[in-house]
């Protein structure tokens, strides 16, 4: 099979397509024939060596949508099932940017029925990150939440999921993104800055760090999306960051929200797997609204 990897850290030109053996599923694992796999900022970090692994072959991709084509023992999935999954890992020989991927059975969920595989592939990483970040915030219905980077993939899901939880959501984004974030359910919009001490919590999808604490009330909560990168607490503010984990049951619930029209899946563009380097170059340009998706 073909897979996108990096062997020498660098820019988009360092992305290689290699031929490798098709992986075999073990106990409590399934093999998915990849129909689509999203490209995320974490892949750029892997490519640049941010997570280490010098001298190794490292695969790209955490999201996958496709069809189960082989199973190990002790799995409820069957060949032919259309599924989505999150397969996280910073430094491993292969990721989901490949023709086949093996994942643990409890990381898998039935794919949304109302969208194609390209759109479904944008769901796992970013929606699970938003959902698990909201869990860490632990805000009650009616409380106020500021989402930074609200027009991005995590931010967009966070708006919709927070509104579904009954939170009052303000979106912080660029001026040109106001219509977008309001369409996702934000009741208020801010650009550049927000009102000091006005929010019960901040979900910092833009990685603004300490600067975002200004907008949290005394005793409020801050949740970032870069594990270990949260700022030191001040004024009694609880600070933490989400480290996303696979959760097939939770992912199934998110897929149902797609089918119910609660979650919007956004695709910016698609690329064949062989053009993975071009997709990385487009991601590096910035300003992408929605996900770039690779199609083997």
PDB file of C-alpha atoms in Angstrom:
ATOM      1  CA  UNK A   1       0.000   0.000   0.000  1.00  0.00           C
ATOM      2  CA  UNK A   2       0.972   3.672  -0.275  1.00  0.00           C
ATOM      3  CA  UNK A   3       1.384   5.939   2.727  1.00  0.00           C
ATOM      4  CA  UNK A   4       2.472   9.536   3.377  1.00  0.00           C
ATOM      5  CA  UNK A   5       5.447   9.819   5.729  1.00  0.00           C
ATOM      6  CA  UNK A   6       8.365  12.055   6.680  1.00  0.00           C
ATOM      7  CA  UNK A   7      11.905  10.743   7.113  1.00  0.00           C
ATOM      8  CA  UNK A   8      13.793  14.052   7.294  1.00  0.00           C
ATOM      9  CA  UNK A   9      12.083  16.960   9.022  1.00  0.00           C
ATOM     10  CA  UNK A  10      11.364  20.068   6.991  1.00  0.00           C
ATOM     11  CA  UNK A  11       8.754  21.899   4.970  1.00  0.00           C
ATOM     12  CA  UNK A  12       6.025  20.464   2.759  1.00  0.00           C
ATOM     13  CA  UNK A  13       8.660  19.196   0.339  1.00  0.00           C
ATOM     14  CA  UNK A  14       9.802  16.700   3.005  1.00  0.00           C
ATOM     15  CA  UNK A  15       6.553  14.721   2.707  1.00  0.00           C
ATOM     16  CA  UNK A  16       7.163  11.397   0.962  1.00  0.00           C
ATOM     17  CA  UNK A  17       4.862   8.723  -0.458  1.00  0.00           C
ATOM     18  CA  UNK A  18       6.238   5.261   0.291  1.00  0.00           C
ATOM     19  CA  UNK A  19       5.233   1.696  -0.522  1.00  0.00           C
ATOM     20  CA  UNK A  20       4.807  -0.482   2.542  1.00  0.00           C
ATOM     21  CA  UNK A  21       3.104  -3.689   3.652  1.00  0.00           C
ATOM     22  CA  UNK A  22      -0.603  -3.653   4.381  1.00  0.00           C
ATOM     23  CA  UNK A  23      -0.984  -3.885   8.191  1.00  0.00           C
ATOM     24  CA  UNK A  24      -2.791  -6.811   9.795  1.00  0.00           C
ATOM     25  CA  UNK A  25      -5.270  -6.339  12.659  1.00  0.00           C
ATOM     26  CA  UNK A  26      -4.603  -8.023  15.973  1.00  0.00           C
ATOM     27  CA  UNK A  27      -7.030  -8.881  18.766  1.00  0.00           C
ATOM     28  CA  UNK A  28      -9.584  -6.120  19.380  1.00  0.00           C
ATOM     29  CA  UNK A  29      -8.482  -4.304  16.246  1.00  0.00           C
ATOM     30  CA  UNK A  30      -9.928  -3.670  12.796  1.00  0.00           C
ATOM     31  CA  UNK A  31      -8.358  -2.723   9.499  1.00  0.00           C
ATOM     32  CA  UNK A  32      -9.998   0.129   7.624  1.00  0.00           C
ATOM     33  CA  UNK A  33      -9.689   0.677   3.891  1.00  0.00           C
ATOM     34  CA  UNK A  34      -9.217   4.429   3.924  1.00  0.00           C
ATOM     35  CA  UNK A  35     -11.689   6.452   1.873  1.00  0.00           C
ATOM     36  CA  UNK A  36     -10.610   9.830   3.246  1.00  0.00           C
ATOM     37  CA  UNK A  37      -8.316  11.243   5.932  1.00  0.00           C
ATOM     38  CA  UNK A  38      -8.125  14.847   7.112  1.00  0.00           C
ATOM     39  CA  UNK A  39      -4.946  16.890   7.336  1.00  0.00           C
ATOM     40  CA  UNK A  40      -4.539  18.800  10.621  1.00  0.00           C
ATOM     41  CA  UNK A  41      -2.055  21.288  12.118  1.00  0.00           C
ATOM     42  CA  UNK A  42      -0.615  18.468  14.242  1.00  0.00           C
ATOM     43  CA  UNK A  43       0.615  16.898  10.995  1.00  0.00           C
ATOM     44  CA  UNK A  44       2.611  20.035  10.233  1.00  0.00           C
ATOM     45  CA  UNK A  45       4.121  19.767  13.712  1.00  0.00           C
ATOM     46  CA  UNK A  46       5.081  16.149  13.057  1.00  0.00           C
ATOM     47  CA  UNK A  47       6.628  17.112   9.710  1.00  0.00           C
ATOM     48  CA  UNK A  48       8.691  19.851  11.336  1.00  0.00           C
ATOM     49  CA  UNK A  49      10.002  17.627  14.129  1.00  0.00           C
ATOM     50  CA  UNK A  50       8.092  19.411  16.893  1.00  0.00           C
ATOM     51  CA  UNK A  51       7.312  16.067  18.562  1.00  0.00           C
ATOM     52  CA  UNK A  52      10.708  14.453  18.019  1.00  0.00           C
ATOM     53  CA  UNK A  53      11.537  11.213  16.258  1.00  0.00           C
ATOM     54  CA  UNK A  54      14.585  12.331  14.283  1.00  0.00           C
ATOM     55  CA  UNK A  55      16.010   9.570  12.099  1.00  0.00           C
ATOM     56  CA  UNK A  56      12.745   7.604  12.041  1.00  0.00           C
ATOM     57  CA  UNK A  57      10.017   7.195   9.451  1.00  0.00           C
ATOM     58  CA  UNK A  58       6.941   8.945  10.860  1.00  0.00           C
ATOM     59  CA  UNK A  59       3.439   8.636   9.420  1.00  0.00           C
ATOM     60  CA  UNK A  60       0.875  11.400   9.140  1.00  0.00           C
ATOM     61  CA  UNK A  61      -2.816  11.487   9.950  1.00  0.00           C
ATOM     62  CA  UNK A  62      -5.124  10.922  12.926  1.00  0.00           C
ATOM     63  CA  UNK A  63      -8.583  11.051  11.305  1.00  0.00           C
ATOM     64  CA  UNK A  64      -9.996   8.330   9.088  1.00  0.00           C
ATOM     65  CA  UNK A  65     -13.242   7.518   7.322  1.00  0.00           C
ATOM     66  CA  UNK A  66     -13.578   4.307   5.380  1.00  0.00           C
ATOM     67  CA  UNK A  67     -14.746   0.710   5.328  1.00  0.00           C
ATOM     68  CA  UNK A  68     -13.775  -2.145   7.621  1.00  0.00           C
ATOM     69  CA  UNK A  69     -12.052  -4.749   5.436  1.00  0.00           C
ATOM     70  CA  UNK A  70     -10.539  -7.082   8.067  1.00  0.00           C
ATOM     71  CA  UNK A  71     -11.032  -7.746  11.782  1.00  0.00           C
ATOM     72  CA  UNK A  72      -9.119  -9.364  14.585  1.00  0.00           C
ATOM     73  CA  UNK A  73     -10.768 -11.444  17.275  1.00  0.00           C
ATOM     74  CA  UNK A  74     -13.010  -9.878  19.912  1.00  0.00           C
ATOM     75  CA  UNK A  75     -14.482  -7.063  17.871  1.00  0.00           C
ATOM     76  CA  UNK A  76     -18.108  -6.188  17.189  1.00  0.00           C
ATOM     77  CA  UNK A  77     -17.298  -4.713  13.766  1.00  0.00           C
ATOM     78  CA  UNK A  78     -17.847  -6.569  10.508  1.00  0.00           C
ATOM     79  CA  UNK A  79     -16.230  -6.388   7.111  1.00  0.00           C
ATOM     80  CA  UNK A  80     -18.115  -3.833   5.046  1.00  0.00           C
ATOM     81  CA  UNK A  81     -19.059  -1.520   7.933  1.00  0.00           C
ATOM     82  CA  UNK A  82     -18.653   2.150   7.047  1.00  0.00           C
ATOM     83  CA  UNK A  83     -16.855   3.789   9.934  1.00  0.00           C
ATOM     84  CA  UNK A  84     -14.884   6.735  11.281  1.00  0.00           C
ATOM     85  CA  UNK A  85     -12.095   6.608  13.837  1.00  0.00           C
ATOM     86  CA  UNK A  86      -9.470   8.622  15.662  1.00  0.00           C
ATOM     87  CA  UNK A  87      -5.989   7.064  15.613  1.00  0.00           C
ATOM     88  CA  UNK A  88      -3.765   9.447  17.610  1.00  0.00           C
ATOM     89  CA  UNK A  89       0.003   9.252  17.783  1.00  0.00           C
ATOM     90  CA  UNK A  90       2.823  11.744  17.378  1.00  0.00           C
ATOM     91  CA  UNK A  91       5.693   9.457  16.374  1.00  0.00           C
ATOM     92  CA  UNK A  92       4.773   6.155  14.699  1.00  0.00           C
ATOM     93  CA  UNK A  93       5.802   4.636  11.353  1.00  0.00           C
ATOM     94  CA  UNK A  94       2.351   4.965   9.753  1.00  0.00           C
ATOM     95  CA  UNK A  95      -0.758   7.053  10.337  1.00  0.00           C
ATOM     96  CA  UNK A  96      -4.097   7.357   8.587  1.00  0.00           C
ATOM     97  CA  UNK A  97      -2.669   9.081   5.505  1.00  0.00           C
ATOM     98  CA  UNK A  98      -2.424   5.713   3.816  1.00  0.00           C
ATOM     99  CA  UNK A  99      -4.532   3.262   1.858  1.00  0.00           C
ATOM    100  CA  UNK A 100      -5.165   1.086   4.936  1.00  0.00           C
ATOM    101  CA  UNK A 101      -4.918   1.641   8.678  1.00  0.00           C
ATOM    102  CA  UNK A 102      -5.322  -0.643  11.706  1.00  0.00           C
ATOM    103  CA  UNK A 103      -7.052   0.859  14.761  1.00  0.00           C
ATOM    104  CA  UNK A 104      -8.344  -0.402  18.087  1.00  0.00           C
ATOM    105  CA  UNK A 105     -11.957  -1.492  17.930  1.00  0.00           C
ATOM    106  CA  UNK A 106     -13.043   0.839  20.725  1.00  0.00           C
ATOM    107  CA  UNK A 107     -11.771   3.850  18.748  1.00  0.00           C
ATOM    108  CA  UNK A 108     -14.214   3.162  15.917  1.00  0.00           C
ATOM    109  CA  UNK A 109     -17.726   4.503  15.356  1.00  0.00           C
ATOM    110  CA  UNK A 110     -20.335   4.098  12.675  1.00  0.00           C
ATOM    111  CA  UNK A 111     -19.901   6.831  10.080  1.00  0.00           C
ATOM    112  CA  UNK A 112     -22.560   9.534   9.807  1.00  0.00           C
ATOM    113  CA  UNK A 113     -25.230   8.396   7.356  1.00  0.00           C
ATOM    114  CA  UNK A 114     -26.005  11.827   5.908  1.00  0.00           C
ATOM    115  CA  UNK A 115     -22.551  12.828   4.603  1.00  0.00           C
ATOM    116  CA  UNK A 116     -19.896  11.345   2.354  1.00  0.00           C
ATOM    117  CA  UNK A 117     -16.580   9.941   3.579  1.00  0.00           C
ATOM    118  CA  UNK A 118     -14.692  13.136   2.732  1.00  0.00           C
ATOM    119  CA  UNK A 119     -16.834  15.159   5.123  1.00  0.00           C
ATOM    120  CA  UNK A 120     -16.949  12.358   7.708  1.00  0.00           C
ATOM    121  CA  UNK A 121     -13.140  12.365   7.839  1.00  0.00           C
ATOM    122  CA  UNK A 122     -13.193  15.892   9.290  1.00  0.00           C
ATOM    123  CA  UNK A 123     -15.108  14.787  12.383  1.00  0.00           C
ATOM    124  CA  UNK A 124     -13.003  12.624  14.737  1.00  0.00           C
ATOM    125  CA  UNK A 125     -10.017  14.692  15.895  1.00  0.00           C
ATOM    126  CA  UNK A 126     -11.534  18.149  15.968  1.00  0.00           C
ATOM    127  CA  UNK A 127     -14.980  17.242  17.282  1.00  0.00           C
ATOM    128  CA  UNK A 128     -13.588  14.970  19.988  1.00  0.00           C
ATOM    129  CA  UNK A 129     -11.122  17.696  20.979  1.00  0.00           C
ATOM    130  CA  UNK A 130     -13.951  20.223  21.284  1.00  0.00           C
ATOM    131  CA  UNK A 131     -16.180  17.798  23.197  1.00  0.00           C
ATOM    132  CA  UNK A 132     -13.465  16.767  25.637  1.00  0.00           C
ATOM    133  CA  UNK A 133     -12.441  20.413  26.138  1.00  0.00           C
ATOM    134  CA  UNK A 134     -16.026  21.276  27.044  1.00  0.00           C
ATOM    135  CA  UNK A 135     -16.003  18.429  29.547  1.00  0.00           C
ATOM    136  CA  UNK A 136     -12.927  19.968  31.191  1.00  0.00           C
ATOM    137  CA  UNK A 137     -14.581  23.386  31.307  1.00  0.00           C
ATOM    138  CA  UNK A 138     -17.534  21.821  33.158  1.00  0.00           C
ATOM    139  CA  UNK A 139     -19.721  24.897  32.688  1.00  0.00           C
ATOM    140  CA  UNK A 140     -23.384  24.732  33.626  1.00  0.00           C
ATOM    141  CA  UNK A 141     -26.303  25.598  31.377  1.00  0.00           C
ATOM    142  CA  UNK A 142     -26.634  29.355  31.038  1.00  0.00           C
ATOM    143  CA  UNK A 143     -23.017  30.144  31.819  1.00  0.00           C
ATOM    144  CA  UNK A 144     -20.904  32.177  29.399  1.00  0.00           C
ATOM    145  CA  UNK A 145     -18.135  30.815  27.178  1.00  0.00           C
ATOM    146  CA  UNK A 146     -15.655  32.608  24.940  1.00  0.00           C
ATOM    147  CA  UNK A 147     -14.236  30.491  22.104  1.00  0.00           C
ATOM    148  CA  UNK A 148     -11.030  31.816  20.558  1.00  0.00           C
ATOM    149  CA  UNK A 149     -10.093  30.722  17.056  1.00  0.00           C
ATOM    150  CA  UNK A 150     -13.810  30.250  16.613  1.00  0.00           C
ATOM    151  CA  UNK A 151     -13.697  29.974  12.815  1.00  0.00           C
ATOM    152  CA  UNK A 152     -11.255  27.073  12.917  1.00  0.00           C
ATOM    153  CA  UNK A 153     -12.152  23.403  12.982  1.00  0.00           C
ATOM    154  CA  UNK A 154     -11.999  22.897  16.766  1.00  0.00           C
ATOM    155  CA  UNK A 155     -13.525  26.314  17.417  1.00  0.00           C
ATOM    156  CA  UNK A 156     -16.426  25.722  15.065  1.00  0.00           C
ATOM    157  CA  UNK A 157     -17.315  22.406  16.659  1.00  0.00           C
ATOM    158  CA  UNK A 158     -16.905  23.956  20.107  1.00  0.00           C
ATOM    159  CA  UNK A 159     -19.463  26.658  19.291  1.00  0.00           C
ATOM    160  CA  UNK A 160     -22.061  24.143  18.124  1.00  0.00           C
ATOM    161  CA  UNK A 161     -21.492  21.686  20.964  1.00  0.00           C
ATOM    162  CA  UNK A 162     -21.509  24.457  23.579  1.00  0.00           C
ATOM    163  CA  UNK A 163     -24.770  25.867  22.244  1.00  0.00           C
ATOM    164  CA  UNK A 164     -26.252  22.352  22.382  1.00  0.00           C
ATOM    165  CA  UNK A 165     -25.248  22.259  26.078  1.00  0.00           C
ATOM    166  CA  UNK A 166     -27.132  25.504  26.723  1.00  0.00           C
ATOM    167  CA  UNK A 167     -24.107  27.771  27.088  1.00  0.00           C
ATOM    168  CA  UNK A 168     -24.040  31.416  26.025  1.00  0.00           C
ATOM    169  CA  UNK A 169     -21.289  31.508  23.406  1.00  0.00           C
ATOM    170  CA  UNK A 170     -19.191  34.439  22.226  1.00  0.00           C
ATOM    171  CA  UNK A 171     -16.921  33.771  19.250  1.00  0.00           C
ATOM    172  CA  UNK A 172     -13.546  35.494  18.934  1.00  0.00           C
ATOM    173  CA  UNK A 173     -12.399  35.483  15.312  1.00  0.00           C
ATOM    174  CA  UNK A 174     -11.356  37.703  12.435  1.00  0.00           C
ATOM    175  CA  UNK A 175     -13.808  40.353  11.230  1.00  0.00           C
ATOM    176  CA  UNK A 176     -14.400  38.473   8.005  1.00  0.00           C
ATOM    177  CA  UNK A 177     -15.505  35.364   9.891  1.00  0.00           C
ATOM    178  CA  UNK A 178     -18.408  36.926  11.795  1.00  0.00           C
ATOM    179  CA  UNK A 179     -21.084  35.569   9.456  1.00  0.00           C
ATOM    180  CA  UNK A 180     -19.567  32.086   9.658  1.00  0.00           C
ATOM    181  CA  UNK A 181     -19.337  31.857  13.442  1.00  0.00           C
ATOM    182  CA  UNK A 182     -22.806  33.301  13.914  1.00  0.00           C
ATOM    183  CA  UNK A 183     -24.152  30.691  11.497  1.00  0.00           C
ATOM    184  CA  UNK A 184     -22.620  28.055  13.790  1.00  0.00           C
ATOM    185  CA  UNK A 185     -24.638  29.413  16.717  1.00  0.00           C
ATOM    186  CA  UNK A 186     -22.510  32.044  18.441  1.00  0.00           C
ATOM    187  CA  UNK A 187     -24.820  34.637  19.975  1.00  0.00           C
ATOM    188  CA  UNK A 188     -22.061  37.255  20.262  1.00  0.00           C
ATOM    189  CA  UNK A 189     -18.986  38.090  18.209  1.00  0.00           C
ATOM    190  CA  UNK A 190     -15.668  39.694  19.105  1.00  0.00           C
ATOM    191  CA  UNK A 191     -12.642  40.474  16.944  1.00  0.00           C
ATOM    192  CA  UNK A 192      -9.145  41.120  18.240  1.00  0.00           C
ATOM    193  CA  UNK A 193     -10.108  41.353  21.881  1.00  0.00           C
ATOM    194  CA  UNK A 194     -13.035  40.779  24.230  1.00  0.00           C
ATOM    195  CA  UNK A 195     -14.441  42.275  27.417  1.00  0.00           C
ATOM    196  CA  UNK A 196     -12.145  41.774  30.392  1.00  0.00           C
ATOM    197  CA  UNK A 197     -13.404  39.400  33.091  1.00  0.00           C
ATOM    198  CA  UNK A 198     -16.688  38.847  31.278  1.00  0.00           C
ATOM    199  CA  UNK A 199     -16.736  35.070  30.813  1.00  0.00           C
ATOM    200  CA  UNK A 200     -17.171  32.057  33.037  1.00  0.00           C
ATOM    201  CA  UNK A 201     -14.810  30.150  30.780  1.00  0.00           C
ATOM    202  CA  UNK A 202     -12.545  30.389  27.747  1.00  0.00           C
ATOM    203  CA  UNK A 203     -11.909  27.573  25.286  1.00  0.00           C
ATOM    204  CA  UNK A 204      -8.674  28.774  23.708  1.00  0.00           C
ATOM    205  CA  UNK A 205      -8.654  27.080  20.304  1.00  0.00           C
ATOM    206  CA  UNK A 206      -6.354  29.848  18.986  1.00  0.00           C
ATOM    207  CA  UNK A 207      -3.609  29.066  21.524  1.00  0.00           C
ATOM    208  CA  UNK A 208      -3.450  32.636  22.784  1.00  0.00           C
ATOM    209  CA  UNK A 209      -2.327  31.430  26.197  1.00  0.00           C
ATOM    210  CA  UNK A 210      -1.917  33.909  29.063  1.00  0.00           C
ATOM    211  CA  UNK A 211      -3.460  36.739  27.049  1.00  0.00           C
ATOM    212  CA  UNK A 212      -6.792  34.913  27.083  1.00  0.00           C
ATOM    213  CA  UNK A 213      -6.934  34.874  30.892  1.00  0.00           C
ATOM    214  CA  UNK A 214      -7.800  38.581  30.836  1.00  0.00           C
ATOM    215  CA  UNK A 215     -11.258  37.685  29.563  1.00  0.00           C
ATOM    216  CA  UNK A 216     -12.037  35.098  32.279  1.00  0.00           C
ATOM    217  CA  UNK A 217     -13.800  36.167  35.454  1.00  0.00           C
ATOM    218  CA  UNK A 218     -12.170  35.621  38.842  1.00  0.00           C
ATOM    219  CA  UNK A 219     -12.560  31.958  39.736  1.00  0.00           C
ATOM    220  CA  UNK A 220     -13.429  30.979  36.157  1.00  0.00           C
ATOM    221  CA  UNK A 221     -11.818  28.354  33.953  1.00  0.00           C
ATOM    222  CA  UNK A 222      -9.474  28.277  30.967  1.00  0.00           C
ATOM    223  CA  UNK A 223      -9.003  25.246  28.716  1.00  0.00           C
ATOM    224  CA  UNK A 224      -6.377  25.215  25.980  1.00  0.00           C
ATOM    225  CA  UNK A 225      -5.890  22.745  23.135  1.00  0.00           C
ATOM    226  CA  UNK A 226      -2.135  22.261  23.434  1.00  0.00           C
ATOM    227  CA  UNK A 227      -1.383  19.697  26.172  1.00  0.00           C
ATOM    228  CA  UNK A 228       0.932  21.168  28.772  1.00  0.00           C
ATOM    229  CA  UNK A 229       0.757  24.595  27.150  1.00  0.00           C
ATOM    230  CA  UNK A 230      -1.820  26.172  29.444  1.00  0.00           C
ATOM    231  CA  UNK A 231      -0.821  29.390  31.249  1.00  0.00           C
ATOM    232  CA  UNK A 232      -0.237  29.581  34.987  1.00  0.00           C
ATOM    233  CA  UNK A 233      -3.442  30.290  36.940  1.00  0.00           C
ATOM    234  CA  UNK A 234      -4.221  33.805  38.187  1.00  0.00           C
ATOM    235  CA  UNK A 235      -7.159  35.298  40.107  1.00  0.00           C
ATOM    236  CA  UNK A 236      -8.372  31.851  41.086  1.00  0.00           C
ATOM    237  CA  UNK A 237      -8.820  30.809  37.460  1.00  0.00           C
ATOM    238  CA  UNK A 238      -8.462  27.082  36.884  1.00  0.00           C
ATOM    239  CA  UNK A 239      -6.254  26.422  33.843  1.00  0.00           C
ATOM    240  CA  UNK A 240      -5.821  23.167  31.973  1.00  0.00           C
ATOM    241  CA  UNK A 241      -5.548  21.808  28.445  1.00  0.00           C
ATOM    242  CA  UNK A 242      -7.217  18.971  26.594  1.00  0.00           C
ATOM    243  CA  UNK A 243      -5.168  15.968  25.481  1.00  0.00           C
ATOM    244  CA  UNK A 244      -7.576  14.326  23.068  1.00  0.00           C
ATOM    245  CA  UNK A 245      -8.124  10.580  23.376  1.00  0.00           C
ATOM    246  CA  UNK A 246      -9.856   8.031  21.190  1.00  0.00           C
ATOM    247  CA  UNK A 247     -13.410   7.247  22.279  1.00  0.00           C
ATOM    248  CA  UNK A 248     -15.553   5.296  19.865  1.00  0.00           C
ATOM    249  CA  UNK A 249     -18.706   5.634  21.947  1.00  0.00           C
ATOM    250  CA  UNK A 250     -18.314   9.402  22.171  1.00  0.00           C
ATOM    251  CA  UNK A 251     -17.477   9.578  18.475  1.00  0.00           C
ATOM    252  CA  UNK A 252     -20.683   7.660  17.699  1.00  0.00           C
ATOM    253  CA  UNK A 253     -22.627  10.326  19.578  1.00  0.00           C
ATOM    254  CA  UNK A 254     -20.926  13.057  17.578  1.00  0.00           C
ATOM    255  CA  UNK A 255     -21.733  11.236  14.338  1.00  0.00           C
ATOM    256  CA  UNK A 256     -25.375  11.161  15.410  1.00  0.00           C
ATOM    257  CA  UNK A 257     -25.235  14.920  15.970  1.00  0.00           C
ATOM    258  CA  UNK A 258     -24.052  15.289  12.377  1.00  0.00           C
ATOM    259  CA  UNK A 259     -27.054  13.277  11.193  1.00  0.00           C
ATOM    260  CA  UNK A 260     -29.323  15.378  13.416  1.00  0.00           C
ATOM    261  CA  UNK A 261     -28.024  18.594  11.869  1.00  0.00           C
ATOM    262  CA  UNK A 262     -26.401  19.802  15.092  1.00  0.00           C
ATOM    263  CA  UNK A 263     -22.807  19.609  13.811  1.00  0.00           C
ATOM    264  CA  UNK A 264     -21.574  21.093  10.532  1.00  0.00           C
ATOM    265  CA  UNK A 265     -18.703  19.399   8.695  1.00  0.00           C
ATOM    266  CA  UNK A 266     -16.538  21.737   6.621  1.00  0.00           C
ATOM    267  CA  UNK A 267     -14.205  20.667   3.820  1.00  0.00           C
ATOM    268  CA  UNK A 268     -11.904  23.312   2.355  1.00  0.00           C
ATOM    269  CA  UNK A 269     -10.426  21.150  -0.413  1.00  0.00           C
ATOM    270  CA  UNK A 270      -9.438  17.601  -1.328  1.00  0.00           C
ATOM    271  CA  UNK A 271      -6.156  16.156  -2.591  1.00  0.00           C
ATOM    272  CA  UNK A 272      -5.150  12.708  -3.821  1.00  0.00           C
ATOM    273  CA  UNK A 273      -2.769  10.915  -1.449  1.00  0.00           C
ATOM    274  CA  UNK A 274       0.052  11.305  -3.964  1.00  0.00           C
ATOM    275  CA  UNK A 275      -0.348  15.105  -3.658  1.00  0.00           C
ATOM    276  CA  UNK A 276       0.028  15.108   0.143  1.00  0.00           C
ATOM    277  CA  UNK A 277       2.957  17.534  -0.107  1.00  0.00           C
ATOM    278  CA  UNK A 278       0.723  20.031  -1.930  1.00  0.00           C
ATOM    279  CA  UNK A 279      -1.893  19.693   0.810  1.00  0.00           C
ATOM    280  CA  UNK A 280       0.790  20.424   3.435  1.00  0.00           C
ATOM    281  CA  UNK A 281       1.847  23.491   1.451  1.00  0.00           C
ATOM    282  CA  UNK A 282      -1.735  24.757   1.370  1.00  0.00           C
ATOM    283  CA  UNK A 283      -2.103  24.194   5.116  1.00  0.00           C
ATOM    284  CA  UNK A 284       1.097  26.146   5.720  1.00  0.00           C
ATOM    285  CA  UNK A 285      -0.288  29.147   3.827  1.00  0.00           C
ATOM    286  CA  UNK A 286      -2.905  29.556   6.577  1.00  0.00           C
ATOM    287  CA  UNK A 287      -6.423  30.941   6.408  1.00  0.00           C
ATOM    288  CA  UNK A 288      -8.006  27.558   5.655  1.00  0.00           C
ATOM    289  CA  UNK A 289     -11.660  27.415   6.672  1.00  0.00           C
ATOM    290  CA  UNK A 290     -12.594  23.768   6.967  1.00  0.00           C
ATOM    291  CA  UNK A 291     -10.266  20.821   6.591  1.00  0.00           C
ATOM    292  CA  UNK A 292      -8.040  19.685   3.755  1.00  0.00           C
ATOM    293  CA  UNK A 293      -8.761  16.028   3.079  1.00  0.00           C
ATOM    294  CA  UNK A 294      -6.585  13.366   1.438  1.00  0.00           C
ATOM    295  CA  UNK A 295      -8.242  10.712  -0.707  1.00  0.00           C
ATOM    296  CA  UNK A 296      -6.214   7.556  -1.460  1.00  0.00           C
TER     297      UNK A 296
END
